[in-house]
Each structure stands twice: as C-alpha cells, then as structure tokens.
C-alpha cells in the first residue's frame, strides 16, 4: 500500500510540475503556489490574498504568488504531502493532520483546553510556546509559519438537536481524522466517523452521518446548513488551522527575503482574524435564513464527560506535559479557569 501511495503522490507531483511549467511571466518570476480547502470569500482566503499583495509588493520582480482555494489542488492530506515534496510551497492544514507528523500537535485537539477565546489567542500568540511546535515538523519537510483562527467547534446535526451529551448517543458524527477526536466522541457517547472535510456535505445529504462538528462558517461557506438544521454551542474545541511551508523553499530564501516572508506570515494571521468575527456574524444570519436553529446547551455537562481525556493524552505522551502546563499558566494569568 505504501508503494502505491508513493506512486500516486509522485504522479500528482509530476502532474503539477507539468501543469505549471512555463507559467511564469516574461521575467520568469518564481511561482509560489498556496492551496487551501475554503471558499474564495472565506477569511482564510482573505488573509492569504493580503499575503499575496504584501509579498508581490515587496518582491514582485522575483515571485508570483498564486492562491488555489476550494481544494483545487487536492484535499488537505494531499496538499500537505505535495508541500513536503515542494510541488507546492504552502498549504493550510488542519491540526488533526499535523498530529500525524508530530504528536506534539495533539495538545491543541484536547477538548476544553482553553477557557476562553482570549486564552486561546494569548497562547497562539506566545512565541515561547508556539515556535518549538511550529518547527517540530522540519524533519518531515515542512514547518508551520502562521496560525489561523477557526473559532469554536460545535456540533450540528440534520434532524436531532443536541442539548446534552446524552443526545449524542448512537449518532454518527463526522470528526477530523485524529485519535484524540475519535476518543472525544467515545467519551461523549457518539459514534465518531472520521473523513475529509470535502466529503462531509454529501455524507450528510445521503445520511451516511447524522451530523458533524465545526465552526459556523461550515454552515454557509460549505453549505452544510442546507442539510443540518440544528447547531449546538457546546464549544468543545478551539483548534487553529495552520499554514505550513515547504522547508527547502523557506531555507533557500535569503535572510532579507525571509524577513519579508515572516512579516507576510504575520499579516496572514492578522487579516484572517480581523475578517473572522465579521464572517461568523454574517454566517449566523445566513444560516438562520436557511432555517438553522442555534442552541445553547449547558457546556459543563459536555466538559465533565471529556476532561478525563486530558490526563489520558498527557500520560500517553509525556512531552505534552510542559506545554500543557504553560497553556494553563497563561489561562490563570488571564483569570481563566484552572483545568
């Protein structure tokens, strides 16, 4: 199976190389390809467009930044592999996928890790905590360069409202492809169904799954609200999306270029986060027009069910303990809850 998988990746890499050969302009600018799985009006794309404008404004004589939304270059799993090989330069990856390259990323999948959005943002902006995590995948051919706000993850379902963990019993819920997320659903009493994000709409429509868990924009940008009519704010996770870059491309930048790119990475995060709040409010208004009902269950009931996962994961992966403790310390300094 591994041999077949490598052949497929090699074929995709060759196909992309062929597709883009000769696509530079008369000055033969180097093309920087960036892939993601969101729509063109999504905050992720807005942040990446700001990056494109900044890089071409500073280094436009050398680089031509091209953004490919809507999984045009493949699913996240595929584009992470293509970023490893250098067939594309950057992609946006879910934390769950990165967990398979270095299990330090497990820490962000812990449910109720953060006590508030303020706690979440303060941790993700803390270079002492984040930089070692971002560089942990260099051995795999890529490193993380920016984080994107993906809000809170909540359950949404086709026919049955979720007001308590008991309501999840027997329900097939799509989760990201992560051992932590599968275990979370087990503790909540539901049946975890891992699958790629691009498959979710059809799976909901055909009854393969009963619901999913994600932020509000999934209802509108990805049309899940056409099928799912109940959205429950249990707020079980705040998990960043991560922009990753090919290690070879990044290491070949001159110091001056790397400084410009690093500033560009900060611009991605800043612009994306500024667009996020407005996009959520717009999505909620649009979802209500789609007859989606927003529910506000008692979060403590969900939290009680899944907090044992914290200890399970830390005991199984001891290197997470100092990171986890630093995250909790940041929360205490902000006045957040002690977990």
Coordinates of N, CA and C in Angstrom, one line a residue, residues 51-174:
X51 N -1.5 38.4 2.1 CA -0.1 37.9 2.0 C 0.4 38.1 0.5
X52 N -0.4 37.7 -0.4 CA 0.0 37.8 -1.9 C 0.3 39.2 -2.2
X53 N -0.6 40.1 -1.8 CA -0.4 41.6 -2.1 C 0.9 42.1 -1.4
X54 N 1.2 41.7 -0.2 CA 2.4 42.1 0.5 C 3.6 41.6 -0.1
X55 N 3.7 40.3 -0.4 CA 4.9 39.7 -1.0 C 5.2 40.2 -2.4
X56 N 4.1 40.3 -3.2 CA 4.4 40.9 -4.5 C 4.7 42.4 -4.5
X57 N 4.2 43.1 -3.5 CA 4.6 44.5 -3.3 C 6.0 44.7 -3.0
X58 N 6.6 43.7 -2.2 CA 8.0 43.8 -1.8 C 8.9 43.0 -2.7
X59 N 8.5 41.9 -3.3 CA 9.4 41.0 -4.1 C 8.7 40.6 -5.4
X60 N 7.9 41.5 -5.9 CA 7.1 41.1 -7.1 C 8.0 40.9 -8.3
X61 N 9.2 41.4 -8.4 CA 10.0 41.2 -9.5 C 10.6 39.8 -9.6
X62 N 10.5 39.1 -8.4 CA 11.0 37.7 -8.3 C 9.9 36.7 -8.1
X63 N 8.9 37.0 -7.4 CA 7.9 36.0 -7.1 C 6.5 36.4 -7.6
X64 N 5.8 35.3 -8.0 CA 4.4 35.4 -8.4 C 3.6 34.5 -7.5
X65 N 2.8 35.1 -6.6 CA 2.0 34.3 -5.6 C 0.7 33.9 -6.2
X66 N 0.4 32.7 -6.2 CA -0.9 32.2 -6.8 C -1.6 31.3 -5.7
X67 N -2.9 31.7 -5.5 CA -3.7 31.0 -4.4 C -4.7 30.1 -5.1
X68 N -4.8 28.9 -4.6 CA -5.8 27.9 -5.1 C -6.7 27.5 -4.0
X69 N -7.9 28.1 -3.9 CA -8.9 27.8 -2.9 C -9.7 26.5 -3.3
X70 N -10.7 26.1 -2.4 CA -11.7 25.1 -2.8 C -11.1 23.8 -3.2
X71 N -9.9 23.4 -2.5 CA -9.3 22.1 -2.8 C -9.0 21.9 -4.3
X72 N -8.7 23.0 -5.0 CA -8.4 22.9 -6.4 C -7.1 22.0 -6.7
X73 N -6.2 22.0 -5.7 CA -5.0 21.2 -5.9 C -5.1 19.9 -5.1
X74 N -6.3 19.6 -4.6 CA -6.4 18.3 -3.8 C -6.9 18.6 -2.4
X75 N -7.2 17.5 -1.7 CA -7.6 17.6 -0.3 C -6.4 18.0 0.6
X76 N -6.7 18.3 1.8 CA -5.6 18.8 2.7 C -4.5 17.7 2.9
X77 N -4.9 16.5 3.0 CA -4.0 15.4 3.1 C -3.0 15.4 1.9
X78 N -3.6 15.5 0.7 CA -2.8 15.5 -0.5 C -1.9 16.7 -0.6
X79 N -2.4 17.9 -0.2 CA -1.6 19.1 -0.4 C -0.5 19.2 0.7
X80 N -0.8 18.6 1.9 CA 0.3 18.6 2.8 C 1.5 17.7 2.3
X81 N 1.1 16.6 1.6 CA 2.2 15.8 1.0 C 2.9 16.5 -0.1
X82 N 2.1 17.2 -0.9 CA 2.7 18.0 -2.0 C 3.6 19.1 -1.5
X83 N 3.2 19.7 -0.3 CA 4.1 20.7 0.3 C 5.4 20.1 0.8
X84 N 5.3 18.9 1.3 CA 6.5 18.1 1.7 C 7.5 18.0 0.5
X85 N 7.0 17.6 -0.7 CA 7.8 17.4 -1.8 C 8.3 18.7 -2.5
X86 N 7.6 19.8 -2.2 CA 7.9 21.0 -2.9 C 7.1 21.3 -4.1
X87 N 6.2 20.4 -4.5 CA 5.4 20.6 -5.7 C 4.5 21.9 -5.5
X88 N 4.1 22.2 -4.3 CA 3.5 23.4 -3.9 C 4.3 24.0 -2.7
X89 N 4.2 25.3 -2.5 CA 5.0 25.9 -1.5 C 4.4 26.0 -0.1
X90 N 3.1 26.3 -0.1 CA 2.3 26.4 1.1 C 1.0 25.8 1.0
X91 N 0.5 25.3 2.2 CA -0.9 24.9 2.2 C -1.4 25.2 3.6
X92 N -2.8 25.2 3.7 CA -3.4 25.4 5.1 C -3.8 24.0 5.5
X93 N -3.4 23.6 6.7 CA -3.6 22.2 7.2 C -4.3 22.2 8.5
X94 N -5.2 21.3 8.7 CA -5.9 21.1 10.0 C -4.8 20.6 11.0
X95 N -5.1 21.0 12.2 CA -4.2 20.5 13.3 C -4.2 19.0 13.4
X96 N -5.4 18.4 13.1 CA -5.5 16.9 13.1 C -4.5 16.2 12.2
X97 N -4.4 16.8 11.0 CA -3.4 16.2 10.0 C -2.0 16.3 10.5
X98 N -1.7 17.5 11.1 CA -0.3 17.7 11.5 C 0.0 16.8 12.7
X99 N -1.0 16.4 13.4 CA -0.7 15.5 14.6 C -0.1 14.2 14.1
X100 N -0.4 13.8 12.8 CA 0.2 12.5 12.3 C 1.6 12.7 11.9
X101 N 2.1 13.9 11.8 CA 3.6 14.1 11.5 C 4.4 14.3 12.8
X102 N 3.8 15.0 13.8 CA 4.5 15.1 15.1 C 3.3 15.2 16.1
X103 N 3.4 14.3 17.1 CA 2.2 14.2 18.0 C 2.2 15.3 19.1
X104 N 3.2 16.2 18.9 CA 3.1 17.4 19.8 C 1.8 18.2 19.5
X105 N 1.3 18.1 18.3 CA 0.1 18.8 17.9 C -1.2 18.2 18.6
X106 N -1.0 17.1 19.2 CA -2.1 16.5 20.0 C -2.7 17.5 21.0
X107 N -1.8 18.3 21.5 CA -2.3 19.2 22.6 C -3.4 20.1 22.2
X108 N -3.4 20.6 21.0 CA -4.5 21.5 20.6 C -5.8 20.8 20.3
X109 N -5.8 19.5 20.2 CA -7.0 18.8 20.0 C -7.8 18.4 21.3
X110 N -7.1 18.7 22.4 CA -7.8 18.4 23.7 C -9.0 19.3 23.8
X111 N -10.2 18.7 24.1 CA -11.4 19.4 24.3 C -11.3 20.3 25.5
X112 N -11.8 21.5 25.4 CA -11.8 22.5 26.6 C -10.4 22.7 27.1
X113 N -9.5 22.8 26.2 CA -8.1 23.1 26.6 C -8.0 24.6 27.0
X114 N -8.8 25.4 26.3 CA -8.8 26.9 26.5 C -10.1 27.3 27.3
X115 N -9.9 28.2 28.2 CA -11.1 28.6 29.0 C -11.9 29.7 28.3
X116 N -11.3 30.3 27.2 CA -12.0 31.4 26.5 C -11.3 31.7 25.2
X117 N -11.9 32.4 24.3 CA -11.2 32.8 23.1 C -9.9 33.7 23.4
X118 N -10.0 34.5 24.5 CA -8.9 35.3 24.9 C -7.7 34.5 25.3
X119 N -8.0 33.4 26.0 CA -6.9 32.4 26.4 C -6.3 31.8 25.2
X120 N -7.2 31.4 24.3 CA -6.7 30.7 23.1 C -5.8 31.6 22.3
X121 N -6.2 32.9 22.0 CA -5.4 33.8 21.3 C -4.1 34.1 22.0
X122 N -4.1 34.3 23.3 CA -2.9 34.6 24.0 C -1.9 33.5 23.9
X123 N -2.3 32.2 23.9 CA -1.4 31.1 23.8 C -0.9 31.0 22.4
X124 N -1.7 31.2 21.4 CA -1.3 31.0 20.0 C -0.3 32.2 19.6
X125 N -0.4 33.3 20.3 CA 0.5 34.4 20.0 C 1.8 34.4 20.9
X126 N 1.9 33.4 21.7 CA 3.0 33.2 22.6 C 4.1 32.5 21.9
X127 N 5.1 33.2 21.4 CA 6.2 32.5 20.6 C 7.0 31.5 21.4
X128 N 7.1 31.7 22.7 CA 7.8 30.7 23.6 C 7.1 29.3 23.5
X129 N 5.8 29.3 23.5 CA 5.1 28.1 23.5 C 5.0 27.5 22.0
X130 N 4.7 28.4 21.1 CA 4.3 28.0 19.8 C 5.5 27.7 18.8
X131 N 6.6 28.5 18.9 CA 7.6 28.3 17.9 C 8.2 26.9 17.9
X132 N 8.5 26.2 19.1 CA 9.0 24.9 19.0 C 8.0 23.9 18.4
X133 N 6.7 24.1 18.6 CA 5.7 23.3 18.0 C 5.7 23.5 16.4
X134 N 5.8 24.7 16.0 CA 5.8 25.0 14.6 C 7.0 24.4 13.9
X135 N 8.1 24.3 14.5 CA 9.3 23.8 13.9 C 9.5 22.3 14.0
X136 N 8.6 21.7 14.7 CA 8.7 20.3 15.0 C 8.6 19.4 13.8
X137 N 8.0 19.9 12.7 CA 7.9 19.0 11.5 C 8.9 19.3 10.5
X138 N 10.0 20.0 10.8 CA 11.0 20.3 9.8 C 11.6 19.0 9.3
X139 N 11.7 18.0 10.1 CA 12.3 16.7 9.7 C 11.4 16.1 8.6
X140 N 10.1 16.5 8.6 CA 9.2 15.9 7.6 C 9.1 16.8 6.3
X141 N 9.9 17.8 6.2 CA 10.0 18.6 5.0 C 9.1 19.8 5.0
X142 N 8.5 20.2 6.1 CA 7.8 21.5 6.2 C 7.8 22.0 7.6
X143 N 7.5 23.3 7.7 CA 7.3 23.9 9.0 C 6.1 24.8 9.0
X144 N 5.5 24.9 10.1 CA 4.3 25.8 10.3 C 4.8 27.3 10.3
X145 N 4.1 28.2 9.7 CA 4.5 29.6 9.6 C 3.5 30.6 10.1
X146 N 2.2 30.1 10.2 CA 1.2 31.0 10.7 C 0.0 30.2 11.2
X147 N -0.7 30.8 12.2 CA -1.9 30.1 12.6 C -3.1 31.0 12.3
X148 N -4.3 30.3 12.0 CA -5.5 30.9 11.6 C -6.6 30.6 12.6
X149 N -7.4 31.6 13.0 CA -8.5 31.4 13.9 C -9.6 30.6 13.2
X150 N -10.0 29.6 13.8 CA -11.1 28.8 13.3 C -12.3 28.8 14.3
X151 N -12.3 29.7 15.2 CA -13.4 29.9 16.2 C -13.6 28.7 17.1
X152 N -14.8 28.4 17.5 CA -15.1 27.3 18.4 C -15.7 26.2 17.5
X153 N -15.4 25.0 17.9 CA -16.0 23.8 17.2 C -17.2 23.4 18.0
X154 N -18.4 23.2 17.3 CA -19.6 22.9 17.9 C -20.3 21.8 17.1
X155 N -21.3 21.1 17.7 CA -22.0 20.1 17.0 C -23.1 20.6 16.2
X156 N -23.3 20.1 15.0 CA -24.5 20.5 14.2 C -25.0 19.2 13.5
X157 N -26.4 19.1 13.5 CA -27.0 17.8 13.1 C -28.1 18.0 12.2
X158 N -28.5 16.9 11.5 CA -29.6 17.0 10.5 C -31.0 17.1 11.1
X159 N -31.3 16.1 12.0 CA -32.7 16.0 12.4 C -32.9 16.2 13.9
X160 N -31.8 15.9 14.7 CA -32.0 15.9 16.2 C -31.1 16.9 16.8
X161 N -31.7 17.8 17.6 CA -31.0 18.8 18.4 C -30.1 18.2 19.5
X162 N -29.0 18.8 19.7 CA -28.1 18.3 20.7 C -28.1 19.3 21.9
X163 N -28.8 18.9 23.0 CA -28.9 19.7 24.2 C -28.1 19.2 25.3
X164 N -27.6 18.0 25.2 CA -26.8 17.3 26.3 C -26.0 16.2 25.6
X165 N -24.9 15.7 26.3 CA -24.1 14.6 25.8 C -25.0 13.4 25.5
X166 N -26.0 13.2 26.3 CA -26.9 12.0 26.1 C -27.5 12.0 24.7
X167 N -27.8 13.2 24.2 CA -28.4 13.3 22.8 C -27.5 12.8 21.7
X168 N -26.2 12.7 22.0 CA -25.3 12.2 21.0 C -25.2 10.6 20.9
X169 N -25.8 10.0 21.9 CA -25.7 8.5 21.9 C -26.2 7.9 20.6
X170 N -25.4 7.1 20.0 CA -25.8 6.4 18.8 C -25.7 7.2 17.5
X171 N -25.4 8.5 17.6 CA -25.3 9.3 16.4 C -23.9 9.2 15.8
X172 N -24.0 9.2 14.5 CA -22.7 9.1 13.7 C -22.3 10.6 13.4
X173 N -21.2 11.0 14.0 CA -20.8 12.4 13.9 C -19.4 12.4 13.2
X174 N -19.3 13.2 12.1 CA -18.0 13.4 11.4 C -17.1 14.1 12.3

